[in-house]
């Protein structure tokens, strides 16, 4: 099992509230900017998308790739982060 | 089928179910993703229907004539046995008997009888004359005359005449026996010695790669070097070597000389090592 990053740990430790989208694991400055341009300016909007995609990994990865051009690792990090957050708080 | 973007959400959902794609609700943000998935699924379904046979591996042994147009040397010397091109020739003239080769790398055409070798790298038996040999790396033995050798690296085969077999090997032909007259070995580089005609028993050049079989070979390189060195110069210009040949030669000579020096200075074993010191 791969270890999670510091960003991941921080995100899943508490409710996301109004955190910006680049607080998500795997989403850095560049990807965050692209997501914001598409209208996903907060982490909870991405969460909404994640939930609309029924928390399905493949769909979410594809969507993330299409929307902001995330690579495989970034997709995985973001998915894992959101899934774990949902496990804890949803 | 109408454009996917014109369909309603419900229709998209039905299509997704039809293709068995797992999906969530079709909303504004998910619609582009689902449309893309549907497009891929449709293309894939269409391909599998129309595609006849996936991979037809061509076995070259079965085919006589396959034209490859990868790399053709412009120079084609019509030698006794035809010309050979390094890589592949769109071989229209495969008309000779049992020509079975169809190799991308070697042998453009075998015009002689029972030529069965079709190997890019080594041809075990050459027993014919007028055999076009096409080996990029090594030719075990040439015993024929009129063998047109065809190596991938360059054969400016201008002068393939009878009895003038110019061998053209890119790396070095361990040619132990060049018996035929005027066999000009043009190894390693393109042939730049066109005028090697009959009567010239060209000394086998002492390549660096030839392992000296005996100690006598140590003395051989030096005199031959002179004659070979000159010729080699013209070769080096056209070759693509990283280190010029003469440098390699020089290094080889230095090493050989060094070893010889050591050998000669070795003390001979005394018959009775236990001499009493007076």
PDB file of N, CA and C in Angstrom, chain B residues 76-139:
ATOM      1  N   UNK B  76      23.275   0.527 -57.989  1.00  0.00           N
ATOM      2  CA  UNK B  76      23.041  -0.889 -58.194  1.00  0.00           C
ATOM      3  C   UNK B  76      23.979  -1.358 -59.263  1.00  0.00           C
ATOM      4  N   UNK B  77      24.860  -2.113 -58.838  1.00  0.00           N
ATOM      5  CA  UNK B  77      25.791  -2.591 -59.839  1.00  0.00           C
ATOM      6  C   UNK B  77      25.323  -3.926 -60.307  1.00  0.00           C
ATOM      7  N   UNK B  78      25.159  -3.994 -61.516  1.00  0.00           N
ATOM      8  CA  UNK B  78      24.718  -5.270 -62.048  1.00  0.00           C
ATOM      9  C   UNK B  78      25.912  -6.162 -62.140  1.00  0.00           C
ATOM     10  N   UNK B  79      26.086  -6.895 -61.140  1.00  0.00           N
ATOM     11  CA  UNK B  79      27.229  -7.789 -61.131  1.00  0.00           C
ATOM     12  C   UNK B  79      26.865  -9.070 -61.824  1.00  0.00           C
ATOM     13  N   UNK B  80      27.691  -9.948 -61.641  1.00  0.00           N
ATOM     14  CA  UNK B  80      27.445 -11.230 -62.290  1.00  0.00           C
ATOM     15  C   UNK B  80      26.198 -11.879 -61.761  1.00  0.00           C
ATOM     16  N   UNK B  81      26.015 -11.666 -60.521  1.00  0.00           N
ATOM     17  CA  UNK B  81      24.834 -12.299 -60.004  1.00  0.00           C
ATOM     18  C   UNK B  81      23.787 -11.286 -59.669  1.00  0.00           C
ATOM     19  N   UNK B  82      23.893 -10.204 -60.257  1.00  0.00           N
ATOM     20  CA  UNK B  82      22.879  -9.212 -59.951  1.00  0.00           C
ATOM     21  C   UNK B  82      23.352  -8.321 -58.842  1.00  0.00           C
ATOM     22  N   UNK B  83      22.567  -7.481 -58.534  1.00  0.00           N
ATOM     23  CA  UNK B  83      22.994  -6.508 -57.563  1.00  0.00           C
ATOM     24  C   UNK B  83      22.289  -6.759 -56.276  1.00  0.00           C
ATOM     25  N   UNK B  84      22.962  -6.354 -55.320  1.00  0.00           N
ATOM     26  CA  UNK B  84      22.336  -6.556 -54.037  1.00  0.00           C
ATOM     27  C   UNK B  84      22.181  -5.233 -53.358  1.00  0.00           C
ATOM     28  N   UNK B  85      21.154  -5.100 -52.707  1.00  0.00           N
ATOM     29  CA  UNK B  85      21.016  -3.846 -52.016  1.00  0.00           C
ATOM     30  C   UNK B  85      20.994  -4.080 -50.558  1.00  0.00           C
ATOM     31  N   UNK B  86      21.467  -3.148 -49.896  1.00  0.00           N
ATOM     32  CA  UNK B  86      21.595  -3.392 -48.469  1.00  0.00           C
ATOM     33  C   UNK B  86      20.320  -3.774 -47.806  1.00  0.00           C
ATOM     34  N   UNK B  87      19.357  -2.967 -47.956  1.00  0.00           N
ATOM     35  CA  UNK B  87      18.267  -3.319 -47.094  1.00  0.00           C
ATOM     36  C   UNK B  87      17.213  -4.073 -47.774  1.00  0.00           C
ATOM     37  N   UNK B  88      16.693  -3.571 -48.622  1.00  0.00           N
ATOM     38  CA  UNK B  88      15.629  -4.306 -49.149  1.00  0.00           C
ATOM     39  C   UNK B  88      15.372  -3.765 -50.428  1.00  0.00           C
ATOM     40  N   UNK B  89      15.076  -4.584 -51.234  1.00  0.00           N
ATOM     41  CA  UNK B  89      14.822  -4.083 -52.504  1.00  0.00           C
ATOM     42  C   UNK B  89      13.464  -4.402 -52.855  1.00  0.00           C
ATOM     43  N   UNK B  90      12.837  -3.517 -53.377  1.00  0.00           N
ATOM     44  CA  UNK B  90      11.577  -3.930 -53.938  1.00  0.00           C
ATOM     45  C   UNK B  90      11.970  -4.833 -55.052  1.00  0.00           C
ATOM     46  N   UNK B  91      11.841  -6.050 -54.793  1.00  0.00           N
ATOM     47  CA  UNK B  91      12.533  -6.954 -55.680  1.00  0.00           C
ATOM     48  C   UNK B  91      11.616  -7.384 -56.766  1.00  0.00           C
ATOM     49  N   UNK B  92      11.579  -6.704 -57.694  1.00  0.00           N
ATOM     50  CA  UNK B  92      10.742  -7.169 -58.790  1.00  0.00           C
ATOM     51  C   UNK B  92      11.384  -8.331 -59.509  1.00  0.00           C
ATOM     52  N   UNK B  93      12.673  -8.345 -59.515  1.00  0.00           N
ATOM     53  CA  UNK B  93      13.304  -9.362 -60.340  1.00  0.00           C
ATOM     54  C   UNK B  93      13.627 -10.597 -59.552  1.00  0.00           C
ATOM     55  N   UNK B  94      12.711 -11.024 -58.871  1.00  0.00           N
ATOM     56  CA  UNK B  94      12.940 -12.314 -58.275  1.00  0.00           C
ATOM     57  C   UNK B  94      12.407 -13.312 -59.222  1.00  0.00           C
ATOM     58  N   UNK B  95      13.190 -13.600 -60.107  1.00  0.00           N
ATOM     59  CA  UNK B  95      12.678 -14.547 -61.088  1.00  0.00           C
ATOM     60  C   UNK B  95      13.499 -15.788 -61.137  1.00  0.00           C
ATOM     61  N   UNK B  96      14.618 -15.701 -60.465  1.00  0.00           N
ATOM     62  CA  UNK B  96      15.485 -16.863 -60.531  1.00  0.00           C
ATOM     63  C   UNK B  96      14.923 -17.999 -59.729  1.00  0.00           C
ATOM     64  N   UNK B  97      15.578 -19.040 -59.965  1.00  0.00           N
ATOM     65  CA  UNK B  97      15.133 -20.229 -59.279  1.00  0.00           C
ATOM     66  C   UNK B  97      15.187 -20.035 -57.779  1.00  0.00           C
ATOM     67  N   UNK B  98      14.555 -20.898 -57.211  1.00  0.00           N
ATOM     68  CA  UNK B  98      14.389 -20.973 -55.768  1.00  0.00           C
ATOM     69  C   UNK B  98      14.997 -19.813 -55.012  1.00  0.00           C
ATOM     70  N   UNK B  99      14.423 -18.766 -55.221  1.00  0.00           N
ATOM     71  CA  UNK B  99      14.803 -17.668 -54.400  1.00  0.00           C
ATOM     72  C   UNK B  99      13.763 -17.582 -53.350  1.00  0.00           C
ATOM     73  N   UNK B 100      14.210 -17.758 -52.208  1.00  0.00           N
ATOM     74  CA  UNK B 100      13.195 -17.838 -51.178  1.00  0.00           C
ATOM     75  C   UNK B 100      13.353 -16.740 -50.169  1.00  0.00           C
ATOM     76  N   UNK B 101      14.242 -15.891 -50.423  1.00  0.00           N
ATOM     77  CA  UNK B 101      14.457 -14.990 -49.339  1.00  0.00           C
ATOM     78  C   UNK B 101      13.656 -13.740 -49.503  1.00  0.00           C
ATOM     79  N   UNK B 102      13.331 -13.321 -48.405  1.00  0.00           N
ATOM     80  CA  UNK B 102      12.521 -12.146 -48.374  1.00  0.00           C
ATOM     81  C   UNK B 102      12.862 -11.431 -47.106  1.00  0.00           C
ATOM     82  N   UNK B 103      14.034 -11.032 -47.072  1.00  0.00           N
ATOM     83  CA  UNK B 103      14.462 -10.531 -45.775  1.00  0.00           C
ATOM     84  C   UNK B 103      14.617  -9.059 -45.832  1.00  0.00           C
ATOM     85  N   UNK B 104      14.227  -8.466 -44.809  1.00  0.00           N
ATOM     86  CA  UNK B 104      14.344  -7.013 -44.826  1.00  0.00           C
ATOM     87  C   UNK B 104      15.774  -6.540 -44.837  1.00  0.00           C
ATOM     88  N   UNK B 105      16.601  -7.282 -44.246  1.00  0.00           N
ATOM     89  CA  UNK B 105      17.922  -6.713 -44.164  1.00  0.00           C
ATOM     90  C   UNK B 105      18.881  -7.237 -45.158  1.00  0.00           C
ATOM     91  N   UNK B 106      18.711  -8.331 -45.551  1.00  0.00           N
ATOM     92  CA  UNK B 106      19.789  -8.795 -46.392  1.00  0.00           C
ATOM     93  C   UNK B 106      19.265  -9.342 -47.658  1.00  0.00           C
ATOM     94  N   UNK B 107      20.054  -9.299 -48.504  1.00  0.00           N
ATOM     95  CA  UNK B 107      19.906  -9.938 -49.728  1.00  0.00           C
ATOM     96  C   UNK B 107      18.819  -9.483 -50.601  1.00  0.00           C
ATOM     97  N   UNK B 108      19.106  -8.617 -51.292  1.00  0.00           N
ATOM     98  CA  UNK B 108      18.103  -8.215 -52.242  1.00  0.00           C
ATOM     99  C   UNK B 108      17.782  -9.300 -53.220  1.00  0.00           C
ATOM    100  N   UNK B 109      18.779  -9.839 -53.819  1.00  0.00           N
ATOM    101  CA  UNK B 109      18.278 -10.903 -54.662  1.00  0.00           C
ATOM    102  C   UNK B 109      19.292 -11.982 -54.845  1.00  0.00           C
ATOM    103  N   UNK B 110      18.799 -13.056 -54.832  1.00  0.00           N
ATOM    104  CA  UNK B 110      19.612 -14.226 -55.023  1.00  0.00           C
ATOM    105  C   UNK B 110      19.297 -14.744 -56.350  1.00  0.00           C
ATOM    106  N   UNK B 111      20.226 -14.640 -57.141  1.00  0.00           N
ATOM    107  CA  UNK B 111      19.884 -15.025 -58.495  1.00  0.00           C
ATOM    108  C   UNK B 111      20.368 -16.394 -58.817  1.00  0.00           C
ATOM    109  N   UNK B 112      21.036 -16.967 -57.941  1.00  0.00           N
ATOM    110  CA  UNK B 112      21.594 -18.258 -58.273  1.00  0.00           C
ATOM    111  C   UNK B 112      20.801 -19.399 -57.761  1.00  0.00           C
ATOM    112  N   UNK B 113      21.282 -20.494 -58.196  1.00  0.00           N
ATOM    113  CA  UNK B 113      20.566 -21.691 -57.822  1.00  0.00           C
ATOM    114  C   UNK B 113      20.603 -21.911 -56.338  1.00  0.00           C
ATOM    115  N   UNK B 114      19.934 -22.892 -56.022  1.00  0.00           N
ATOM    116  CA  UNK B 114      19.676 -23.333 -54.657  1.00  0.00           C
ATOM    117  C   UNK B 114      20.291 -22.429 -53.615  1.00  0.00           C
ATOM    118  N   UNK B 115      19.789 -21.304 -53.604  1.00  0.00           N
ATOM    119  CA  UNK B 115      20.156 -20.436 -52.562  1.00  0.00           C
ATOM    120  C   UNK B 115      19.055 -20.489 -51.589  1.00  0.00           C
ATOM    121  N   UNK B 116      19.359 -20.956 -50.496  1.00  0.00           N
ATOM    122  CA  UNK B 116      18.266 -21.094 -49.550  1.00  0.00           C
ATOM    123  C   UNK B 116      18.492 -20.232 -48.341  1.00  0.00           C
ATOM    124  N   UNK B 117      19.562 -19.582 -48.341  1.00  0.00           N
ATOM    125  CA  UNK B 117      19.780 -18.884 -47.106  1.00  0.00           C
ATOM    126  C   UNK B 117      19.116 -17.545 -47.154  1.00  0.00           C
ATOM    127  N   UNK B 118      18.613 -17.307 -46.103  1.00  0.00           N
ATOM    128  CA  UNK B 118      17.802 -16.134 -46.009  1.00  0.00           C
ATOM    129  C   UNK B 118      18.021 -15.525 -44.675  1.00  0.00           C
ATOM    130  N   UNK B 119      19.225 -15.331 -44.397  1.00  0.00           N
ATOM    131  CA  UNK B 119      19.451 -14.911 -43.040  1.00  0.00           C
ATOM    132  C   UNK B 119      20.084 -13.562 -43.043  1.00  0.00           C
ATOM    133  N   UNK B 120      19.651 -12.802 -42.204  1.00  0.00           N
ATOM    134  CA  UNK B 120      20.267 -11.481 -42.178  1.00  0.00           C
ATOM    135  C   UNK B 120      21.680 -11.498 -41.674  1.00  0.00           C
ATOM    136  N   UNK B 121      21.956 -12.403 -40.861  1.00  0.00           N
ATOM    137  CA  UNK B 121      23.252 -12.254 -40.246  1.00  0.00           C
ATOM    138  C   UNK B 121      24.269 -13.281 -40.604  1.00  0.00           C
ATOM    139  N   UNK B 122      23.896 -14.390 -40.815  1.00  0.00           N
ATOM    140  CA  UNK B 122      24.982 -15.318 -41.137  1.00  0.00           C
ATOM    141  C   UNK B 122      24.511 -16.306 -42.138  1.00  0.00           C
ATOM    142  N   UNK B 123      25.309 -16.501 -43.049  1.00  0.00           N
ATOM    143  CA  UNK B 123      24.958 -17.460 -44.048  1.00  0.00           C
ATOM    144  C   UNK B 123      25.855 -18.626 -43.949  1.00  0.00           C
ATOM    145  N   UNK B 124      25.344 -19.700 -43.634  1.00  0.00           N
ATOM    146  CA  UNK B 124      26.228 -20.835 -43.386  1.00  0.00           C
ATOM    147  C   UNK B 124      26.920 -21.337 -44.626  1.00  0.00           C
ATOM    148  N   UNK B 125      26.228 -21.512 -45.664  1.00  0.00           N
ATOM    149  CA  UNK B 125      26.930 -22.177 -46.751  1.00  0.00           C
ATOM    150  C   UNK B 125      26.891 -21.351 -48.020  1.00  0.00           C
ATOM    151  N   UNK B 126      28.021 -21.097 -48.456  1.00  0.00           N
ATOM    152  CA  UNK B 126      28.084 -20.523 -49.779  1.00  0.00           C
ATOM    153  C   UNK B 126      28.790 -21.501 -50.602  1.00  0.00           C
ATOM    154  N   UNK B 127      28.148 -22.030 -51.468  1.00  0.00           N
ATOM    155  CA  UNK B 127      28.894 -22.940 -52.323  1.00  0.00           C
ATOM    156  C   UNK B 127      28.711 -22.623 -53.769  1.00  0.00           C
ATOM    157  N   UNK B 128      27.946 -21.662 -54.006  1.00  0.00           N
ATOM    158  CA  UNK B 128      27.762 -21.364 -55.411  1.00  0.00           C
ATOM    159  C   UNK B 128      28.628 -20.217 -55.836  1.00  0.00           C
ATOM    160  N   UNK B 129      28.762 -20.181 -57.014  1.00  0.00           N
ATOM    161  CA  UNK B 129      29.302 -18.957 -57.566  1.00  0.00           C
ATOM    162  C   UNK B 129      28.128 -18.075 -57.876  1.00  0.00           C
ATOM    163  N   UNK B 130      28.449 -16.914 -58.115  1.00  0.00           N
ATOM    164  CA  UNK B 130      27.396 -15.959 -58.397  1.00  0.00           C
ATOM    165  C   UNK B 130      26.353 -15.948 -57.321  1.00  0.00           C
ATOM    166  N   UNK B 131      26.817 -16.073 -56.201  1.00  0.00           N
ATOM    167  CA  UNK B 131      25.861 -16.017 -55.142  1.00  0.00           C
ATOM    168  C   UNK B 131      25.914 -14.654 -54.557  1.00  0.00           C
ATOM    169  N   UNK B 132      24.825 -14.129 -54.429  1.00  0.00           N
ATOM    170  CA  UNK B 132      24.826 -12.803 -53.842  1.00  0.00           C
ATOM    171  C   UNK B 132      24.737 -12.946 -52.356  1.00  0.00           C
ATOM    172  N   UNK B 133      25.754 -12.558 -51.753  1.00  0.00           N
ATOM    173  CA  UNK B 133      25.742 -12.729 -50.321  1.00  0.00           C
ATOM    174  C   UNK B 133      25.362 -11.442 -49.671  1.00  0.00           C
ATOM    175  N   UNK B 134      24.642 -11.624 -48.703  1.00  0.00           N
ATOM    176  CA  UNK B 134      24.077 -10.459 -48.103  1.00  0.00           C
ATOM    177  C   UNK B 134      24.151 -10.558 -46.629  1.00  0.00           C
ATOM    178  N   UNK B 135      25.280 -10.428 -46.132  1.00  0.00           N
ATOM    179  CA  UNK B 135      25.316 -10.554 -44.696  1.00  0.00           C
ATOM    180  C   UNK B 135      25.830  -9.294 -44.096  1.00  0.00           C
ATOM    181  N   UNK B 136      25.120  -8.855 -43.165  1.00  0.00           N
ATOM    182  CA  UNK B 136      25.625  -7.635 -42.560  1.00  0.00           C
ATOM    183  C   UNK B 136      26.826  -7.861 -41.691  1.00  0.00           C
ATOM    184  N   UNK B 137      26.900  -8.985 -41.072  1.00  0.00           N
ATOM    185  CA  UNK B 137      27.952  -9.052 -40.080  1.00  0.00           C
ATOM    186  C   UNK B 137      29.047 -10.028 -40.337  1.00  0.00           C
ATOM    187  N   UNK B 138      28.744 -11.128 -40.732  1.00  0.00           N
ATOM    188  CA  UNK B 138      29.912 -11.985 -40.916  1.00  0.00           C
ATOM    189  C   UNK B 138      29.611 -13.050 -41.906  1.00  0.00           C
ATOM    190  N   UNK B 139      30.555 -13.303 -42.650  1.00  0.00           N
ATOM    191  CA  UNK B 139      30.389 -14.356 -43.612  1.00  0.00           C
ATOM    192  C   UNK B 139      31.341 -15.447 -43.294  1.00  0.00           C
TER     193      UNK B 139
END
